[in-house]
Amino acid sequence: MSEPVPTTCMRCAVGCGHLQHGADRGYGLARTSGDPAHPVSGGLACGRGLRETAEPDGEWLTRPLVRKEGELVPTSWDTALGIVTDRLAEAQARDPDRVAVLGSGQQTNEAAYLLGKLARGAIRTRNYDANTTLCMASAVTAYYDAFGSDGPPPTYDDIPEAETHLVWGANPAVAHPVLFRWLKNTESELIVVDPVESETADHAGTYVPLEPGTDLALARAVLARLVETGRIDREFVAEHTEGFEELVAGLPDPDEAAATAGVSPEGVKAIATAFEDRTLVYWGMGINQSVQGTASAGALIDLCLATGNMGEGAGPFSLTGQANSMGTRVCSSKGTWPGHREFADPEHRAVVAETWNVPAERLPDDPGPGPVGIGQAMAAGEVDVCYTVATNPVAGLPDAGNAREAFEDTFLVAQDAFETETTELADVVLPASTWGESEGTATNMERTVSRVRAATDLPSGVRSDLDIIGAIGRELAPQAFDRPPLEPRVVFDELRGLTYGTPADLSGIDYGRLETELAVRWPAPDEESAGGYRYRTDDGWEFETPTGKARFSAGQHAAVPEPVDEEYPLTLTTARKADEYNTGVRTRDGPSEPPIARLHPETLDEASARVRDGSLVVRSRRGAVTVRTEADERIPRGTVWLPIHHPAVNELTLPEVDPRSDEPNYKQCAVRLLAPADSIERPATVRGD
């Protein structure tokens, strides 16, 4: 067996170190294990991360494909890239915004950076984003609102120091197993707030269920109770925050707000009591994926600020799903320029333009409409070409039926390692390298950068993301792109230079330092420094806001965008499964089985007359999906639970987005249950009816 090659797991955003062994013959990995030397994980690794790295399911892409007479047929790289660059150039000449580009939190920092350079600098389109907006944008917006900068203040070092772990709208036992092991191995109290009694709740000392879509109401009830009982850190609030009195003036009656959330006064008391100690507040998609995601995340941050729960062992800590979501936010120019440089700032635009050797006046001056907005622009005929990289928007966007039609009507270029619903619709398919085949870096959820390394050669028909993107960029803007093959180290050096002096400063991190230290947390403005707890200074606290103070939010609870009614009396919620990831591309083995819908036994009994052989149909106003059923008392009555990974589930979900973050409301929509014999064609009523 070959010598082990250290790398970073790309399964989730914990950022565990792996040791991977290349196959003795041919291509691929023979085995993967945890890396005891890695400073993030110390040898720990989860089973799915190991398996999906070394032995992924799914159908591999091995040659470029082009569509001829309705069929995808093999072609040469020169032909495929020629078609792609010609179509991109034609659309750009008409209007740069007639090109859409969609990236991914599965790309390395280098590939994400280069894709942003292509989209913003060479093509100059506003219609560029990444699938990270579908999961983290609300948390990001809330961080900017509160602290003036993106990223959670705490780090993994704070986990053993916390006296209470408050997990709200997240299930780290399933989504982040290694991190959850750290939580379990402390002597701290674990409190879980979630409509579903999750696997994480199984380990909690206190579990507080709430009505789906009422997180903001409950968070405000908790803060109102803290104010009412005098448990506010007045000194911290006065010296280091602003906007508290305005927030207090708009707080609801705690009992009324708790009743809105379906939570007892005892439940509110249990959550409020947690803030008397050093408390870390974790949240995930249950908070973010809502039209009130930004306001709800902001309310959790408010609880930390109001009680002085900032500093060692305390603070707001959003849990990131995709491996390099943080890196995508720092590097890719999707929401800010690299280093969190503001889009509209002329000085930042000038620095970016000079680095890229492009005219500053041609750079977009805002981040664009977000992935759902891009899909809507495609549906309206405002986009000629869409280029997707390491993402599956045909299955991953909400209201997937309408999304699919938009992609069918657009010239589609799909770059991926595996066959997906998106590659099936594509006009050109570009086969790219995947885990174990790629070189670069990734950034985990606590801002730590580490190396991603290849342990196997690439098959002859496959190229790296860097070389594919670089080849396209070279044709569209030769002054800005070197000729492939590209060296990841050189791309990273350009990226880190562009972050110098920014809040997300990577300039003190290079490949040589990562070779020695293995992992370094930003901000790292020089080769000796590394980031710790954010916003801490020798004199106390200094936030990235104009006044240097943290800002309270003022969000107030509102109803879900699609409440239940007589026609659609049940609430759909979506969540993660332990053995799947994103849209399940790496865990598919043959034809996709219907998803499993979990329902409370009483809810299932009410539909028993319509159930045949354990299956039924879940229908929303946008589509219908045949499902297998499973009775589960941990699911609230009146709720249908479906896995977000299954490619059919987003036929049902809503396209409404948070107005601040553009993140979709995946978590709550109205559905009903039907017999399988009923028609399951898409309903005549669509959004807006």
XYZ file of C-alpha atoms in Angstrom:
689
model
C 0.000 0.000 0.000
C 1.225 3.515 -0.792
C 2.560 5.922 1.827
C -0.209 7.890 3.577
C -0.905 11.398 2.289
C -2.330 13.849 4.848
C -5.349 15.880 3.810
C -8.498 17.555 5.136
C -11.857 15.777 5.082
C -14.284 17.486 2.701
C -17.391 15.807 4.137
C -18.506 18.616 6.502
C -17.091 21.809 7.959
C -15.523 20.378 11.125
C -12.271 20.141 9.157
C -10.896 16.807 10.411
C -7.496 15.636 9.267
C -7.340 12.442 7.207
C -4.601 10.127 6.068
C -5.342 8.711 2.636
C -3.649 5.861 0.783
C -3.703 5.801 -2.999
C -4.528 2.569 -4.798
C -1.493 0.433 -5.650
C -2.803 -0.023 -9.187
C -4.866 2.311 -11.315
C -6.696 5.278 -9.871
C -8.526 5.980 -6.635
C -8.028 5.608 -2.897
C -7.433 2.302 -1.135
C -8.092 3.486 2.407
C -8.649 6.583 4.540
C -8.182 7.050 8.287
C -8.014 9.833 10.851
C -4.737 11.753 11.123
C -3.450 11.787 14.740
C -1.106 14.667 13.914
C -3.815 17.029 12.705
C -4.353 19.817 15.283
C -8.091 20.158 14.611
C -9.226 16.564 15.128
C -6.261 14.697 16.649
C -7.061 11.488 14.791
C -10.840 11.542 15.228
C -12.956 10.985 12.124
C -16.524 9.951 11.420
C -17.429 6.818 9.512
C -19.275 8.559 6.724
C -16.412 10.975 6.112
C -14.019 8.050 5.740
C -16.367 6.021 3.555
C -17.491 8.827 1.258
C -13.869 9.848 0.718
C -12.486 6.406 -0.131
C -15.555 4.583 -1.477
C -18.220 6.985 -2.720
C -21.256 5.695 -4.528
C -22.676 7.488 -7.536
C -21.787 7.354 -11.221
C -18.384 8.841 -12.010
C -17.900 11.223 -14.918
C -14.830 10.202 -16.924
C -14.975 12.145 -20.215
C -16.305 15.489 -21.439
C -19.801 15.248 -22.897
C -21.772 17.425 -25.309
C -25.422 17.235 -26.255
C -26.134 16.226 -29.838
C -29.653 15.549 -31.098
C -30.880 15.426 -27.522
C -28.256 12.966 -26.252
C -25.049 13.489 -24.277
C -22.135 11.998 -26.219
C -18.385 11.865 -25.459
C -16.141 14.495 -26.965
C -12.626 15.910 -26.592
C -11.594 18.513 -24.051
C -10.722 20.962 -26.833
C -14.188 20.623 -28.343
C -15.999 20.902 -25.015
C -14.042 23.924 -23.829
C -14.364 25.560 -27.232
C -18.146 25.284 -27.096
C -18.228 26.595 -23.522
C -16.012 29.610 -24.144
C -17.830 30.494 -27.378
C -21.238 30.428 -25.695
C -19.982 32.376 -22.664
C -18.362 35.002 -24.891
C -21.519 35.386 -27.004
C -23.725 35.865 -23.952
C -21.253 38.232 -22.306
C -21.060 40.374 -25.430
C -24.824 40.729 -25.298
C -24.828 41.542 -21.567
C -22.570 40.117 -18.805
C -25.670 39.466 -16.684
C -26.916 37.041 -19.322
C -24.344 34.623 -17.877
C -25.020 32.861 -14.569
C -22.333 31.076 -12.550
C -23.043 28.850 -9.545
C -20.246 27.562 -7.298
C -20.049 25.377 -4.224
C -18.855 24.927 -0.675
C -17.191 21.727 -1.936
C -14.519 23.612 -3.852
C -11.091 24.323 -2.419
C -10.232 27.899 -1.487
C -8.180 28.131 -4.671
C -10.937 26.848 -6.967
C -13.565 29.052 -5.284
C -11.297 32.077 -5.669
C -10.586 31.367 -9.327
C -14.276 30.814 -10.124
C -15.092 34.177 -8.545
C -12.326 35.797 -10.548
C -13.815 34.284 -13.705
C -17.403 35.270 -12.876
C -16.777 38.766 -11.520
C -13.543 39.775 -13.256
C -13.648 38.090 -16.670
C -17.388 37.686 -17.305
C -18.391 40.583 -14.999
C -21.787 39.115 -14.108
C -24.003 39.942 -11.142
C -25.629 36.528 -11.544
C -23.011 34.609 -9.592
C -23.388 32.814 -6.279
C -22.734 29.495 -4.543
C -24.804 26.830 -2.827
C -23.441 28.058 0.520
C -26.070 30.823 0.305
C -28.685 28.065 0.561
C -27.465 27.109 4.047
C -25.364 29.832 5.724
C -26.376 33.227 4.328
C -28.735 34.098 7.185
C -26.074 33.416 9.814
C -23.584 35.464 7.794
C -25.974 38.414 7.533
C -26.694 38.256 11.262
C -22.959 38.293 12.044
C -22.487 41.369 9.882
C -25.460 43.052 11.541
C -24.121 42.366 15.039
C -20.340 42.486 14.660
C -19.666 44.164 11.320
C -17.922 41.048 10.030
C -18.618 37.441 9.088
C -17.696 34.371 11.113
C -18.481 33.095 14.623
C -16.464 34.706 17.439
C -15.730 31.419 19.322
C -13.443 28.602 18.240
C -13.218 24.901 19.042
C -10.975 25.846 21.983
C -14.077 27.248 23.702
C -16.048 24.000 23.629
C -14.439 22.397 26.723
C -14.642 25.737 28.587
C -18.418 26.137 28.206
C -20.649 25.295 31.145
C -23.709 24.944 28.926
C -24.105 23.937 25.291
C -27.367 25.303 23.858
C -28.090 23.644 20.504
C -30.961 25.369 18.676
C -32.324 24.157 15.339
C -29.355 21.883 14.659
C -28.536 18.203 14.949
C -24.745 17.882 15.278
C -25.033 14.231 16.354
C -25.949 13.574 12.711
C -24.422 16.496 10.820
C -21.127 16.989 12.719
C -20.315 13.747 14.588
C -16.768 14.657 15.637
C -17.807 18.055 16.984
C -20.729 16.432 18.798
C -18.317 13.994 20.420
C -16.444 16.990 21.840
C -19.704 18.336 23.262
C -20.608 14.996 24.819
C -17.175 14.545 26.357
C -17.483 17.705 28.445
C -19.218 17.840 31.819
C -21.351 20.712 30.597
C -25.134 20.857 30.453
C -26.669 20.153 27.023
C -29.947 21.886 26.107
C -31.607 21.222 22.752
C -34.325 23.401 21.188
C -35.931 21.809 18.134
C -39.408 20.895 16.863
C -38.097 17.352 16.249
C -36.727 15.254 19.091
C -33.469 14.672 17.248
C -30.536 12.353 17.824
C -28.840 15.275 19.564
C -31.864 15.701 21.837
C -31.449 12.056 22.891
C -28.315 13.132 24.773
C -29.703 16.373 26.223
C -30.384 17.058 29.864
C -33.148 19.408 28.725
C -35.115 19.204 25.493
C -37.458 22.064 24.561
C -39.784 21.360 21.610
C -41.376 24.277 19.780
C -43.789 24.811 16.920
C -42.057 24.833 13.501
C -41.242 28.360 12.359
C -41.476 30.022 15.785
C -37.785 30.242 16.721
C -37.780 34.035 16.737
C -40.833 34.173 19.005
C -39.182 31.824 21.489
C -35.841 33.638 21.439
C -37.620 36.914 22.148
C -39.592 35.260 24.960
C -36.305 34.147 26.535
C -34.770 37.609 26.253
C -37.910 39.230 27.659
C -37.753 36.861 30.632
C -34.078 37.690 31.191
C -34.886 41.403 31.184
C -37.883 40.885 33.467
C -35.817 38.952 36.011
C -32.794 41.280 35.952
C -30.334 38.845 34.418
C -28.771 41.287 31.958
C -25.040 42.089 32.043
C -25.570 45.839 32.235
C -21.877 46.655 32.295
C -21.109 44.679 29.125
C -24.183 46.082 27.382
C -23.327 49.678 28.288
C -19.642 49.506 27.368
C -19.620 47.249 24.323
C -23.016 47.306 22.597
C -25.604 49.653 21.115
C -29.305 49.424 20.412
C -30.288 47.537 23.560
C -32.934 49.966 24.815
C -34.613 50.032 21.407
C -34.677 46.237 21.421
C -36.152 46.078 24.912
C -38.856 48.563 23.978
C -40.082 46.187 21.281
C -39.930 42.935 23.243
C -43.157 40.935 23.546
C -44.744 39.672 26.726
C -42.671 36.556 27.486
C -45.668 34.331 28.241
C -47.511 35.380 25.091
C -44.422 34.877 22.909
C -43.795 31.473 24.507
C -47.393 30.492 23.821
C -46.928 31.466 20.171
C -44.004 29.043 20.067
C -45.968 26.346 21.868
C -43.451 26.345 24.732
C -44.318 26.213 28.416
C -43.068 28.818 30.912
C -40.841 26.066 32.320
C -39.203 25.647 28.916
C -38.495 29.369 28.675
C -37.105 29.306 32.196
C -34.756 26.410 31.359
C -33.321 28.244 28.365
C -33.020 31.533 30.250
C -31.235 29.842 33.147
C -28.549 28.603 30.763
C -27.390 32.164 30.172
C -26.446 32.568 33.823
C -23.400 30.404 33.048
C -20.820 30.406 30.277
C -22.928 29.263 27.340
C -22.104 28.462 23.744
C -25.113 28.818 21.448
C -25.009 26.612 18.363
C -27.499 26.749 15.523
C -27.903 25.359 12.039
C -30.333 25.065 9.172
C -33.368 25.010 11.475
C -32.658 28.687 12.132
C -31.068 29.785 8.865
C -33.389 28.252 6.267
C -36.340 30.543 6.920
C -37.733 33.825 5.669
C -36.889 35.011 9.200
C -33.500 33.318 9.265
C -31.445 36.488 9.661
C -33.737 37.842 12.387
C -33.745 34.499 14.238
C -29.949 34.162 14.099
C -29.710 37.769 15.246
C -31.986 37.017 18.201
C -29.660 34.212 19.343
C -26.717 36.602 19.108
C -28.741 39.133 21.117
C -29.120 36.593 23.938
C -25.336 36.239 24.121
C -24.704 39.988 24.036
C -27.393 40.872 26.570
C -26.080 38.389 29.130
C -22.392 39.076 28.491
C -21.958 35.568 27.146
C -18.976 36.527 25.041
C -15.429 35.333 25.567
C -13.911 32.081 26.746
C -16.449 29.252 26.614
C -19.320 31.466 25.454
C -20.896 33.131 22.461
C -22.796 32.486 19.221
C -21.434 29.600 17.136
C -23.279 28.748 13.915
C -22.654 25.219 12.637
C -21.593 25.121 8.999
C -22.561 22.177 6.812
C -20.353 22.132 3.732
C -16.633 21.560 4.109
C -15.493 24.863 2.660
C -18.481 27.124 3.158
C -16.312 29.482 5.215
C -13.605 29.454 2.559
C -16.154 30.188 -0.140
C -17.354 33.211 1.826
C -13.806 34.524 2.264
C -12.371 33.688 -1.152
C -14.977 33.449 -3.879
C -16.225 37.032 -4.417
C -19.819 35.870 -4.130
C -21.020 38.090 -1.254
C -17.917 40.224 -0.752
C -14.617 40.574 -2.520
C -11.855 38.313 -1.126
C -11.070 39.008 2.507
C -14.602 40.333 3.123
C -13.914 43.508 1.154
C -17.200 45.341 0.595
C -18.631 45.236 -2.913
C -19.657 48.867 -3.099
C -16.425 50.321 -1.649
C -14.462 52.003 -4.504
C -11.108 51.456 -2.790
C -11.749 47.728 -2.372
C -12.904 47.461 -5.972
C -9.735 49.203 -7.119
C -7.523 46.767 -5.196
C -9.349 43.780 -6.681
C -9.237 45.228 -10.190
C -5.504 45.905 -9.960
C -4.789 42.386 -8.718
C -6.881 40.862 -11.502
C -5.644 43.278 -14.195
C -9.192 44.265 -15.191
C -10.904 47.696 -15.305
C -12.453 48.562 -11.944
C -15.469 50.203 -13.578
C -16.439 46.871 -15.142
C -16.646 44.999 -11.853
C -20.182 44.470 -10.484
C -21.026 46.849 -7.638
C -23.359 44.509 -5.729
C -23.370 40.768 -5.026
C -26.441 39.987 -7.105
C -29.807 38.327 -6.428
C -28.754 35.031 -4.800
C -29.271 31.497 -6.184
C -33.083 31.601 -6.093
C -33.076 34.998 -7.786
C -30.680 33.684 -10.427
C -33.039 30.775 -11.060
C -35.928 33.208 -11.422
C -33.904 35.298 -13.888
C -33.301 32.133 -15.902
C -37.015 31.317 -15.833
C -37.765 34.832 -17.105
C -35.439 34.328 -20.082
C -32.898 36.847 -18.798
C -29.968 34.377 -18.767
C -28.521 32.687 -21.862
C -25.804 30.498 -20.299
C -25.485 28.953 -16.828
C -22.187 27.416 -15.653
C -22.359 25.253 -12.509
C -19.338 23.907 -10.609
C -19.558 21.118 -7.987
C -23.209 21.814 -7.275
C -26.568 20.296 -8.211
C -29.071 23.164 -8.380
C -31.608 21.233 -10.456
C -32.266 19.114 -7.360
C -31.044 21.517 -4.682
C -33.047 24.664 -5.346
C -36.491 25.016 -3.755
C -39.550 24.545 -5.950
C -37.387 22.227 -8.028
C -40.017 21.643 -10.703
C -39.959 25.274 -11.769
C -36.188 25.391 -11.300
C -35.756 22.402 -13.623
C -37.785 24.094 -16.344
C -35.557 27.169 -16.080
C -32.398 25.088 -16.484
C -33.906 23.207 -19.427
C -34.476 26.514 -21.215
C -30.915 27.776 -20.614
C -27.668 26.618 -22.220
C -26.265 24.671 -19.279
C -22.632 23.799 -18.551
C -22.166 21.422 -15.604
C -18.767 20.720 -14.060
C -18.755 17.849 -11.568
C -17.133 14.570 -10.601
C -20.402 12.583 -10.615
C -23.592 12.330 -12.600
C -26.317 14.524 -11.105
C -29.740 15.851 -12.044
C -27.878 18.920 -13.305
C -25.420 17.022 -15.508
C -28.355 15.060 -16.947
C -29.854 18.321 -18.240
C -26.561 19.904 -19.299
C -25.558 20.817 -22.832
C -21.895 20.378 -21.906
C -20.537 18.244 -19.059
C -16.992 18.830 -17.774
C -15.634 15.959 -15.604
C -13.672 17.313 -12.632
C -11.486 15.895 -9.893
C -12.901 15.136 -6.464
C -11.684 14.312 -2.937
C -8.394 12.468 -2.934
C -7.601 13.806 -6.410
C -7.427 17.551 -5.672
C -4.749 19.910 -4.345
C -5.392 23.095 -2.426
C -6.706 24.301 0.928
C -10.006 24.440 2.798
C -11.314 26.552 5.694
C -13.432 24.965 8.407
C -16.270 26.519 10.407
C -13.950 27.977 13.071
C -11.817 29.766 10.431
C -8.963 27.234 10.317
C -7.160 26.772 6.991
C -5.539 23.418 6.208
C -4.234 21.561 3.177
C -6.220 19.377 0.813
C -3.925 16.912 -0.972
C -4.162 14.388 -3.770
C -3.175 10.775 -3.133
C -4.000 9.454 -6.594
C -3.474 10.533 -10.178
C -6.356 11.696 -12.301
C -7.864 9.512 -15.026
C -6.926 10.792 -18.470
C -10.384 12.221 -19.207
C -10.670 14.214 -15.974
C -9.169 17.605 -15.077
C -8.918 19.646 -11.891
C -11.350 22.462 -11.150
C -8.435 24.892 -11.290
C -7.362 23.849 -14.762
C -10.891 23.831 -16.170
C -11.757 27.246 -14.755
C -8.333 28.570 -15.711
C -8.699 27.387 -19.306
C -12.046 29.155 -19.650
C -10.687 32.297 -17.986
C -7.633 32.329 -20.241
C -9.874 32.492 -23.314
C -12.199 35.169 -21.929
C -9.612 37.392 -20.172
C -6.063 36.336 -21.121
C -4.554 39.290 -19.251
C -6.029 38.029 -15.970
C -5.396 34.265 -16.147
C -2.250 32.207 -16.512
C -2.258 29.331 -18.945
C -3.093 25.937 -17.375
C -1.895 23.738 -15.823
C -2.178 25.966 -12.761
C -0.255 25.513 -9.535
C -2.565 25.736 -6.495
C 0.222 27.303 -4.423
C 0.487 30.205 -6.891
C -3.286 30.749 -6.901
C -3.349 30.721 -3.098
C -0.521 33.261 -2.949
C -2.522 35.618 -5.167
C -5.583 35.094 -2.972
C -3.817 35.625 0.341
C -2.146 38.781 -0.964
C -5.571 40.167 -1.819
C -6.768 39.585 1.775
C -3.906 41.569 3.339
C -5.197 44.076 5.883
C -8.783 42.812 5.756
C -10.855 41.304 8.592
C -10.290 37.865 7.027
C -6.539 38.244 6.584
C -4.853 35.124 5.169
C -1.633 36.859 4.176
C 0.406 35.214 6.947
C -0.577 31.719 5.807
C 1.312 30.037 2.989
C 1.846 26.444 1.914
C 5.182 26.314 3.699
C 3.593 27.291 6.998
C 0.789 24.776 6.485
C 3.392 22.107 5.794
C 4.867 22.780 9.235
C 1.817 23.653 11.363
C -0.796 21.688 9.352
C -3.616 24.113 10.207
C -3.755 27.884 10.897
C -6.771 29.964 11.903
C -7.401 33.357 10.338
C -6.974 36.268 10.767
C -3.257 35.685 10.346
C -1.685 38.948 9.131
C 1.874 37.662 9.509
C 3.681 34.335 9.588
C 3.729 34.228 13.417
C 0.116 35.101 14.178
C -3.090 33.076 14.167
C -6.653 33.976 14.993
C -8.250 33.279 18.359
C -11.525 34.441 19.859
C -12.644 37.238 17.558
C -13.027 40.877 18.560
C -11.002 40.446 21.757
C -8.245 42.988 22.352
C -5.840 43.668 25.193
C -8.206 46.453 26.263
C -11.416 44.426 26.038
C -13.612 44.322 22.962
C -13.522 45.965 19.565
C -16.024 44.975 16.880
C -15.805 45.685 13.132
C -18.613 48.242 13.295
C -18.231 52.028 12.787
C -18.451 52.614 16.554
C -16.491 49.520 17.569
C -19.554 48.263 19.459
C -21.713 45.223 18.807
C -25.241 45.936 17.610
C -28.469 44.404 18.844
C -31.096 43.383 16.307
C -34.796 44.236 16.338
C -36.525 41.361 14.542
C -40.038 40.371 15.590
C -41.853 37.120 14.961
C -44.068 36.773 11.890
C -46.079 33.864 10.547
C -44.532 31.300 8.215
C -44.930 32.206 4.527
C -47.252 29.288 3.812
C -49.381 28.336 6.836
C -51.467 25.194 6.907
C -55.131 25.313 5.936
C -58.000 22.909 5.266
C -56.625 21.890 1.865
C -53.020 21.501 3.030
C -53.282 20.733 6.763
C -49.760 19.436 7.497
C -46.367 21.135 7.830
C -43.398 19.785 5.908
C -39.966 20.090 7.471
C -36.659 18.970 5.950
C -33.500 17.851 7.705
C -30.280 15.873 7.370
C -29.747 12.128 7.565
C -26.660 10.552 9.060
C -25.648 8.688 5.927
C -26.231 11.275 3.199
C -24.874 14.626 2.108
C -26.184 17.605 0.101
C -28.327 16.093 -2.686
C -26.990 12.596 -1.995
C -24.798 12.349 -5.093
C -21.987 10.458 -3.325
C -24.327 8.042 -1.530
C -26.512 6.859 -4.396
C -26.282 3.232 -5.426
C -28.463 2.618 -8.431
C -31.933 4.083 -9.011
C -33.118 6.388 -6.267
C -35.699 4.860 -3.906
C -38.578 7.036 -2.709
C -37.609 9.104 0.327
C -38.704 8.029 3.790
C -41.260 10.347 5.370
C -41.265 10.243 9.153
C -44.592 11.051 10.816
C -45.968 10.858 14.316
C -48.008 7.625 14.682
C -51.211 9.616 15.172
C -50.596 11.609 11.998
C -49.869 8.387 10.142
C -52.958 6.686 11.548
C -55.136 9.482 10.235
C -53.807 8.720 6.764
C -53.919 4.922 7.196
C -56.858 4.510 4.849
C -54.777 6.031 2.073
C -51.554 4.116 2.768
C -50.752 1.086 0.648
C -47.686 -1.057 1.219
C -46.152 1.574 3.481
C -46.172 4.346 0.865
C -48.210 7.455 0.148
C -47.913 10.760 -1.673
C -46.900 14.074 -0.099
C -48.243 16.999 -2.090
C -47.637 20.740 -1.803
C -48.870 23.550 -4.027
C -45.763 23.074 -6.177
C -45.393 19.340 -6.633
C -45.972 15.832 -5.329
C -43.598 13.100 -4.165
C -44.241 9.415 -3.541
C -42.711 8.433 -0.202
C -42.260 5.455 2.051
C -43.570 6.045 5.558
C -42.141 5.513 9.006
C -43.992 6.077 12.275
C -41.836 8.074 14.671
C -43.025 9.567 17.955
C -40.161 12.072 17.867
C -41.825 13.923 14.980
C -44.453 16.470 16.123
C -48.078 15.762 15.341
C -49.144 17.419 12.128
C -45.596 17.452 10.729
C -44.087 15.521 7.827
C -40.299 15.041 8.036
C -38.370 14.440 4.796
C -34.605 14.237 4.134
C -33.256 17.279 2.332
C -30.751 15.085 0.431
C -33.283 13.212 -1.698
C -33.479 14.728 -5.203
C -37.295 14.660 -5.218
C -37.919 16.523 -1.956
C -37.436 20.030 -3.321
C -40.341 19.458 -5.684
C -42.336 20.463 -2.591
C -40.403 23.301 -0.981
C -41.038 27.048 -1.165
C -39.009 29.519 -3.263
C -39.615 32.357 -0.770
C -36.382 33.745 0.688
C -35.204 35.781 3.630
C -35.316 39.392 2.355
C -31.959 40.175 3.955
C -29.903 37.076 3.127
C -31.632 35.568 0.056
C -31.626 32.184 1.830
C -34.677 30.023 0.986
C -37.371 28.900 3.406
C -36.720 25.149 3.112
C -38.076 24.239 6.537
C -41.811 24.919 6.572
C -44.450 24.640 3.890
C -48.006 23.305 3.795
C -48.594 19.781 2.467
C -51.228 17.066 2.433
C -51.152 13.262 2.179
C -52.744 11.380 -0.707
C -53.161 7.814 -1.857
C -50.510 6.634 -4.349
C -53.265 5.897 -6.852
C -54.121 9.589 -7.040
C -52.531 11.667 -9.768
C -49.085 12.911 -8.752
C -48.607 15.294 -11.608
C -47.603 18.786 -10.559
C -50.638 20.703 -9.288
C -52.167 23.442 -11.379
C -51.710 25.929 -8.526
C -48.192 27.315 -8.190
C -46.505 29.933 -6.044
C -48.530 33.060 -5.546
C -51.888 31.242 -5.668
